[in-house]
Amino acid sequence: MLLSASVKISSVKDALAALLKDYEVAAPVSDGANLLYSYITDPNDVVFSDQLPYKSPKEFLLPQTEKILAFGEDSAEDIQEAKKTVIFDVRPCDLSAFKRITDKVFSEGKFKDGFYMRRRKASATIGMACKSLKPGCFCNLRGIDKSYSTECDIFLTPAGEDEYIAAAHTPVGCDLLKSCFRSVPAAFSPEPAELSETLEICSEEKDVFEKVNWDAMSASCISCGTCTFVCPACHCFDFKDKGSVRYRVWDSCMYSAFTLHASGHNPRAGKPERFRQRFMHKYVYMLKNIGESACFGCGRCTRKCPAGINARRVLECIKAEAAGGSDG
Amino acid sequence: MDSIYLPRAYLITDVIQETDGEVDVKTFRLAAKSGESLDFMPGQFVELTVPGFGEAPFGFASSPKNKDYVELSIKRVGVVTQAVHDLSPGDAVWLRGPFGNSFPVREMEGANILYVAGGLGLAPLRPLIDYVFHPENREKYGKTKLLSAARTPADFIYKYDVGRWKECRDFEIFQTIDAPYKSWEGRVGFPHELLKTMEILPDSLYAVVCGPPIMIKYTARALKELGVCESRIITTLEMRMSCGVGKCGKCNIGRRYVCVDGPVMRLSDLAQMPDEY
Ligand SMILES: Cc1cc2nc3c(=O)[nH]c(=O)nc-3n(C[C@H](O)[C@H](O)[C@H](O)COP(=O)(O)OP(=O)(O)OC[C@H]3O[C@@H](n4cnc5c(N)ncnc54)[C@H](O)[C@@H]3O)c2cc1C
Ligand code: SF4
Ligand code: SF4
Ligand code: FES
C-alpha cells in the first residue's frame, strides 16, 4: 500500500465528478431491471449498494464489440480508440480475474495483445469491499477475500457509518486519490481474511475429461452462452469484418459454431463437449497453463443461467466424479 | 503499434489451378507490397485476409528458402476461401504471421524421411520436402520417400513438381488413388494399406503424415505397427482458429493450443491429449 486516507462517503460523488473532467467513468447504474456497469455522465446515476452488477466490467478492457483495424490500399491501420477510463466499484473477484487471468493471457508470453494492453494501460480501477456473499457467490471457496484487494489502483473499505478508508496501491492510485478525492491521511492495516479451503480440481486432465458424466452434468444447459458473457474471466473472441473494418467481438465456447470446421466437422459438436470445455478450460487447463483457475466465484453465471445451473455445485460434482470410480 | 493482429499487404503474382476434380484447389503466389520477405519454417502457417470477407489460417506451401514470394494452396470451402479463389494476379490479399511451431528439422538430421500426404495434405509437406532438397541441407538428411494419395488422378496437387523432385538424389515417389480409375496406371488403395507393401526401415525413420484426420489416424496406426517410434511419427493438426496466437480460446485440444503448441504434433503428443479433434 502506498497511501491510505479516509474519505467521506458523501464526498465520493464529488470525486466522481472530478474524475469525469479527465476520464471516462464506468460505474454501477440501474437500467430499471438490472444493475450493470456503464459509462456515466452524472455521478447521481451511480448506484451505491452491496449488489454485484450482473455483468462483470471486463467490457471496458475487452469490449463486446470493438473496431480494431481498417484496411486501406497498401496498409492496414490500427483504429482502436482507448479512452482514459476509471472503472469504479470493482469487487475483489473481478479485480483478481483481470490481474490473474486476462492480464496474463493478453500481456504475457511470446505474443502480446496490444489492443487489450492499451485499454488496460488507459484504465484505472477503483475497488470496493463486499459486505456480504450474495446468493450464488463462492469467492470464499476460490481464495478471494471479499473485504480487501490489492489488485487495483485504489481500494475502498467502509469504515464506520459515513467513511471509506481508501488504500492506494499504485502511483496512479495515489495521484487520483490526491487530486480527485477530499481525503485526510489515515492509518490502515487490513486484517488478513480467514479463507476457506479452496475448491480446486486436482485430478489429472484425462480423468476429468473421461470420468465425469458430462451428459448428465449438461443436460439442462441450453447453450445460450450467458455464463461466458457475464463472467469476468472468460475472454474468448472472434474477428468479424464489415467492409474494410475489422471488429473484435466476444465469442463463446458454449456455441457449436465456435469450433465448427468449414468441412462440417466439429470437434465439440455436442452440448456435453462444450460444457466440458467451459469447465475444463477454467479449472483444469488454465490452472496447468498459467497456474490459476479462471474462476473467482463471483456467482454471476449461476445467477444468470436460465437453466438454473449452479457453477459451484457443478464444480463440486466434477471434483468428486473425477476423483472417483471409472464409470463416474 | 506493432500488433500481432496487423496484417501486411501482399500482391497476388500468380494463380495456379491445381485440381479439376471434386475438390477445387488453387495455389496463390504472393509477394509483399513492401518488398520485405516473410521468414518461416516448414510447418508454420499464416492468417490470410480478404478485406470484407474475413480471415482464415493456411499453411505455407512453398520453400522457406525462397525469399521473393510465398505460396499458399487453398481449397474452396467457404466464405474466405471462395473470396480468395475469386481473385486474380494483381489483386491484393493481407497476411499476418508466421505462426505456430514447425517440423523438428534439426532433430530429423541424419534420418531417412517418409512423407505421407493425403490430398491437400501435400501442401504443408511441400516446404519441408523443398527444405530438405535444398543444396544447403540435402547432405544432412538420408533417403526420402513420398507416398502421395488422392481421391482421383485429377485431385493430385503439385503435379508439376513431380518431375523436379524425381531428379533429386535418393528420392522415391509413390502415388496412389482411392479407387480404380479409367486411365490410371499407378497404384490404387489407401496409404495405410500401401505402407505394408513398402520397404520401411523403422529405426532410422521419421514419418511425416499430413491429410484428413481419418487418414492420419489409420496411417499413424499402420506406421506404429511397422515399428516406427511414436515420437518420430509427426503430423499437422487443423482446428478452427481466429487469432492464431493463443488468445482467442478457439483451437485448443485439451490444454494445448494448436495455434501455438501446434500445428505440428508428434503421435506421442497426441497420445497424451484428449480425443477432441
Ligand atoms: C493451421 C491450419 C492450416 C491450414 N492450412 C490450410 C491450407 O494450406 N489450405 C487450405 O485450403 N486450408 C487450410 N486450412 C483450413 C482453412 O483454414 C479453412 O478451410 C478455412 O478457414 C475456411 O474458411 P472459409 O472462410 O472459407 O470458410 P467459412 O465459410 O468461414 O467457414 C468457417 C466456418 O464457418 C462455418 N460457416 C460458414 N458459413 C456459415 C453459415 N452461413 N452458417 C453456418 N456456418 C457457417 C463453416 O462451416 C466453417 O466451420 C488450415 C487450417 C489450419 C488451422
Ligand atoms: S448460462 Fe446456463 S444454459 Fe446458458 S450456456 Fe451457460 S450453463 Fe448453459
Ligand atoms: S465461472 Fe461463474 S462464478 Fe466463476 S468467475 Fe465466471 S461468472 Fe463468476
Ligand atoms: S487460434 Fe486463437 S487460441 Fe488458437
PDB file of C-alpha atoms in Angstrom, chain B residues 58-164:
ATOM      1  CA  PHE B  58      -3.350 -21.510 -44.195  1.00  0.00           C
ATOM      2  CA  GLY B  59      -0.130 -23.476 -44.016  1.00  0.00           C
ATOM      3  CA  PHE B  60       2.835 -22.219 -46.022  1.00  0.00           C
ATOM      4  CA  ALA B  61       3.157 -24.297 -49.176  1.00  0.00           C
ATOM      5  CA  SER B  62       6.407 -23.002 -50.671  1.00  0.00           C
ATOM      6  CA  SER B  63      10.073 -23.454 -49.856  1.00  0.00           C
ATOM      7  CA  PRO B  64      11.180 -21.397 -46.860  1.00  0.00           C
ATOM      8  CA  LYS B  65      14.419 -20.820 -48.765  1.00  0.00           C
ATOM      9  CA  ASN B  66      12.522 -18.725 -51.261  1.00  0.00           C
ATOM     10  CA  LYS B  67      12.630 -15.120 -50.101  1.00  0.00           C
ATOM     11  CA  ASP B  68      10.874 -13.448 -53.045  1.00  0.00           C
ATOM     12  CA  TYR B  69       7.414 -14.866 -52.557  1.00  0.00           C
ATOM     13  CA  VAL B  70       5.343 -17.316 -50.535  1.00  0.00           C
ATOM     14  CA  GLU B  71       2.769 -19.739 -51.864  1.00  0.00           C
ATOM     15  CA  LEU B  72      -0.467 -20.901 -50.274  1.00  0.00           C
ATOM     16  CA  SER B  73      -2.587 -23.719 -51.660  1.00  0.00           C
ATOM     17  CA  ILE B  74      -6.208 -23.078 -50.857  1.00  0.00           C
ATOM     18  CA  LYS B  75      -9.227 -25.334 -51.142  1.00  0.00           C
ATOM     19  CA  ARG B  76     -12.527 -23.591 -51.842  1.00  0.00           C
ATOM     20  CA  VAL B  77     -14.868 -24.441 -48.965  1.00  0.00           C
ATOM     21  CA  GLY B  78     -16.461 -21.302 -47.530  1.00  0.00           C
ATOM     22  CA  VAL B  79     -16.590 -17.541 -47.381  1.00  0.00           C
ATOM     23  CA  VAL B  80     -12.917 -16.565 -47.248  1.00  0.00           C
ATOM     24  CA  THR B  81     -11.678 -19.388 -49.449  1.00  0.00           C
ATOM     25  CA  GLN B  82     -14.316 -18.563 -52.080  1.00  0.00           C
ATOM     26  CA  ALA B  83     -13.340 -14.890 -51.924  1.00  0.00           C
ATOM     27  CA  VAL B  84      -9.663 -15.641 -52.462  1.00  0.00           C
ATOM     28  CA  HIS B  85     -10.478 -18.055 -55.301  1.00  0.00           C
ATOM     29  CA  ASP B  86     -12.277 -15.171 -56.998  1.00  0.00           C
ATOM     30  CA  LEU B  87      -9.081 -13.074 -57.057  1.00  0.00           C
ATOM     31  CA  SER B  88      -6.561 -12.833 -59.911  1.00  0.00           C
ATOM     32  CA  PRO B  89      -2.932 -11.796 -60.353  1.00  0.00           C
ATOM     33  CA  GLY B  90      -2.624  -8.122 -59.482  1.00  0.00           C
ATOM     34  CA  ASP B  91      -5.206  -8.306 -56.692  1.00  0.00           C
ATOM     35  CA  ALA B  92      -4.232  -7.824 -53.058  1.00  0.00           C
ATOM     36  CA  VAL B  93      -4.576 -10.035 -50.002  1.00  0.00           C
ATOM     37  CA  TRP B  94      -3.294  -9.492 -46.473  1.00  0.00           C
ATOM     38  CA  LEU B  95      -1.111 -11.752 -44.354  1.00  0.00           C
ATOM     39  CA  ARG B  96      -0.006 -11.882 -40.748  1.00  0.00           C
ATOM     40  CA  GLY B  97       2.356 -14.467 -39.371  1.00  0.00           C
ATOM     41  CA  PRO B  98       4.253 -16.742 -39.385  1.00  0.00           C
ATOM     42  CA  PHE B  99       2.534 -18.575 -36.541  1.00  0.00           C
ATOM     43  CA  GLY B 100       2.753 -21.962 -34.898  1.00  0.00           C
ATOM     44  CA  ASN B 101       5.612 -24.376 -34.334  1.00  0.00           C
ATOM     45  CA  SER B 102       7.440 -26.187 -37.136  1.00  0.00           C
ATOM     46  CA  PHE B 103       8.691 -29.620 -38.122  1.00  0.00           C
ATOM     47  CA  PRO B 104      11.719 -30.615 -35.999  1.00  0.00           C
ATOM     48  CA  VAL B 105      14.133 -30.250 -38.923  1.00  0.00           C
ATOM     49  CA  ARG B 106      17.210 -30.153 -36.662  1.00  0.00           C
ATOM     50  CA  GLU B 107      16.277 -33.293 -34.832  1.00  0.00           C
ATOM     51  CA  MET B 108      15.488 -35.064 -38.120  1.00  0.00           C
ATOM     52  CA  GLU B 109      19.015 -34.555 -39.439  1.00  0.00           C
ATOM     53  CA  GLY B 110      20.736 -37.829 -40.234  1.00  0.00           C
ATOM     54  CA  ALA B 111      17.491 -39.769 -40.542  1.00  0.00           C
ATOM     55  CA  ASN B 112      15.555 -41.113 -43.505  1.00  0.00           C
ATOM     56  CA  ILE B 113      12.230 -39.430 -44.084  1.00  0.00           C
ATOM     57  CA  LEU B 114       8.923 -40.840 -45.259  1.00  0.00           C
ATOM     58  CA  TYR B 115       6.320 -38.245 -46.241  1.00  0.00           C
ATOM     59  CA  VAL B 116       2.724 -39.440 -46.409  1.00  0.00           C
ATOM     60  CA  ALA B 117       0.283 -36.972 -47.959  1.00  0.00           C
ATOM     61  CA  GLY B 118      -3.460 -37.271 -48.353  1.00  0.00           C
ATOM     62  CA  GLY B 119      -4.873 -34.830 -50.899  1.00  0.00           C
ATOM     63  CA  LEU B 120      -4.223 -31.250 -49.834  1.00  0.00           C
ATOM     64  CA  GLY B 121      -2.022 -32.657 -47.047  1.00  0.00           C
ATOM     65  CA  LEU B 122       0.812 -32.399 -49.535  1.00  0.00           C
ATOM     66  CA  ALA B 123       0.641 -28.590 -49.138  1.00  0.00           C
ATOM     67  CA  PRO B 124       2.135 -28.349 -45.603  1.00  0.00           C
ATOM     68  CA  LEU B 125       4.694 -31.034 -46.584  1.00  0.00           C
ATOM     69  CA  ARG B 126       5.966 -29.157 -49.598  1.00  0.00           C
ATOM     70  CA  PRO B 127       8.029 -26.595 -47.616  1.00  0.00           C
ATOM     71  CA  LEU B 128       9.636 -29.495 -45.745  1.00  0.00           C
ATOM     72  CA  ILE B 129      10.329 -31.500 -48.917  1.00  0.00           C
ATOM     73  CA  ASP B 130      11.906 -28.483 -50.574  1.00  0.00           C
ATOM     74  CA  TYR B 131      13.794 -27.528 -47.418  1.00  0.00           C
ATOM     75  CA  VAL B 132      15.376 -30.996 -47.312  1.00  0.00           C
ATOM     76  CA  PHE B 133      16.125 -30.897 -51.056  1.00  0.00           C
ATOM     77  CA  HIS B 134      17.810 -27.509 -50.793  1.00  0.00           C
ATOM     78  CA  PRO B 135      21.533 -27.846 -51.648  1.00  0.00           C
ATOM     79  CA  GLU B 136      22.433 -26.343 -48.252  1.00  0.00           C
ATOM     80  CA  ASN B 137      20.523 -29.096 -46.470  1.00  0.00           C
ATOM     81  CA  ARG B 138      20.399 -32.184 -48.673  1.00  0.00           C
ATOM     82  CA  GLU B 139      23.592 -33.696 -47.202  1.00  0.00           C
ATOM     83  CA  LYS B 140      22.133 -33.543 -43.698  1.00  0.00           C
ATOM     84  CA  TYR B 141      19.317 -35.986 -44.410  1.00  0.00           C
ATOM     85  CA  GLY B 142      19.179 -39.602 -45.561  1.00  0.00           C
ATOM     86  CA  LYS B 143      16.869 -41.171 -48.120  1.00  0.00           C
ATOM     87  CA  THR B 144      13.440 -39.635 -48.613  1.00  0.00           C
ATOM     88  CA  LYS B 145      10.236 -41.178 -49.912  1.00  0.00           C
ATOM     89  CA  LEU B 146       6.896 -39.608 -50.660  1.00  0.00           C
ATOM     90  CA  LEU B 147       3.671 -41.562 -50.567  1.00  0.00           C
ATOM     91  CA  SER B 148       1.054 -39.259 -52.037  1.00  0.00           C
ATOM     92  CA  ALA B 149      -2.614 -40.193 -52.086  1.00  0.00           C
ATOM     93  CA  ALA B 150      -5.611 -38.530 -53.732  1.00  0.00           C
ATOM     94  CA  ARG B 151      -9.204 -39.456 -54.401  1.00  0.00           C
ATOM     95  CA  THR B 152      -8.818 -39.392 -58.181  1.00  0.00           C
ATOM     96  CA  PRO B 153      -5.932 -38.577 -60.537  1.00  0.00           C
ATOM     97  CA  ALA B 154      -7.414 -35.114 -61.033  1.00  0.00           C
ATOM     98  CA  ASP B 155      -7.122 -34.373 -57.309  1.00  0.00           C
ATOM     99  CA  PHE B 156      -3.317 -34.517 -57.078  1.00  0.00           C
ATOM    100  CA  ILE B 157      -1.776 -31.137 -56.376  1.00  0.00           C
ATOM    101  CA  TYR B 158       1.714 -30.066 -57.499  1.00  0.00           C
ATOM    102  CA  LYS B 159       1.712 -32.451 -60.466  1.00  0.00           C
ATOM    103  CA  TYR B 160       4.328 -30.123 -61.981  1.00  0.00           C
ATOM    104  CA  ASP B 161       6.677 -30.730 -59.044  1.00  0.00           C
ATOM    105  CA  VAL B 162       6.942 -34.479 -59.552  1.00  0.00           C
ATOM    106  CA  GLY B 163       9.445 -34.266 -62.391  1.00  0.00           C
ATOM    107  CA  ARG B 164      11.595 -31.799 -60.461  1.00  0.00           C
TER     108      ARG B 164
END
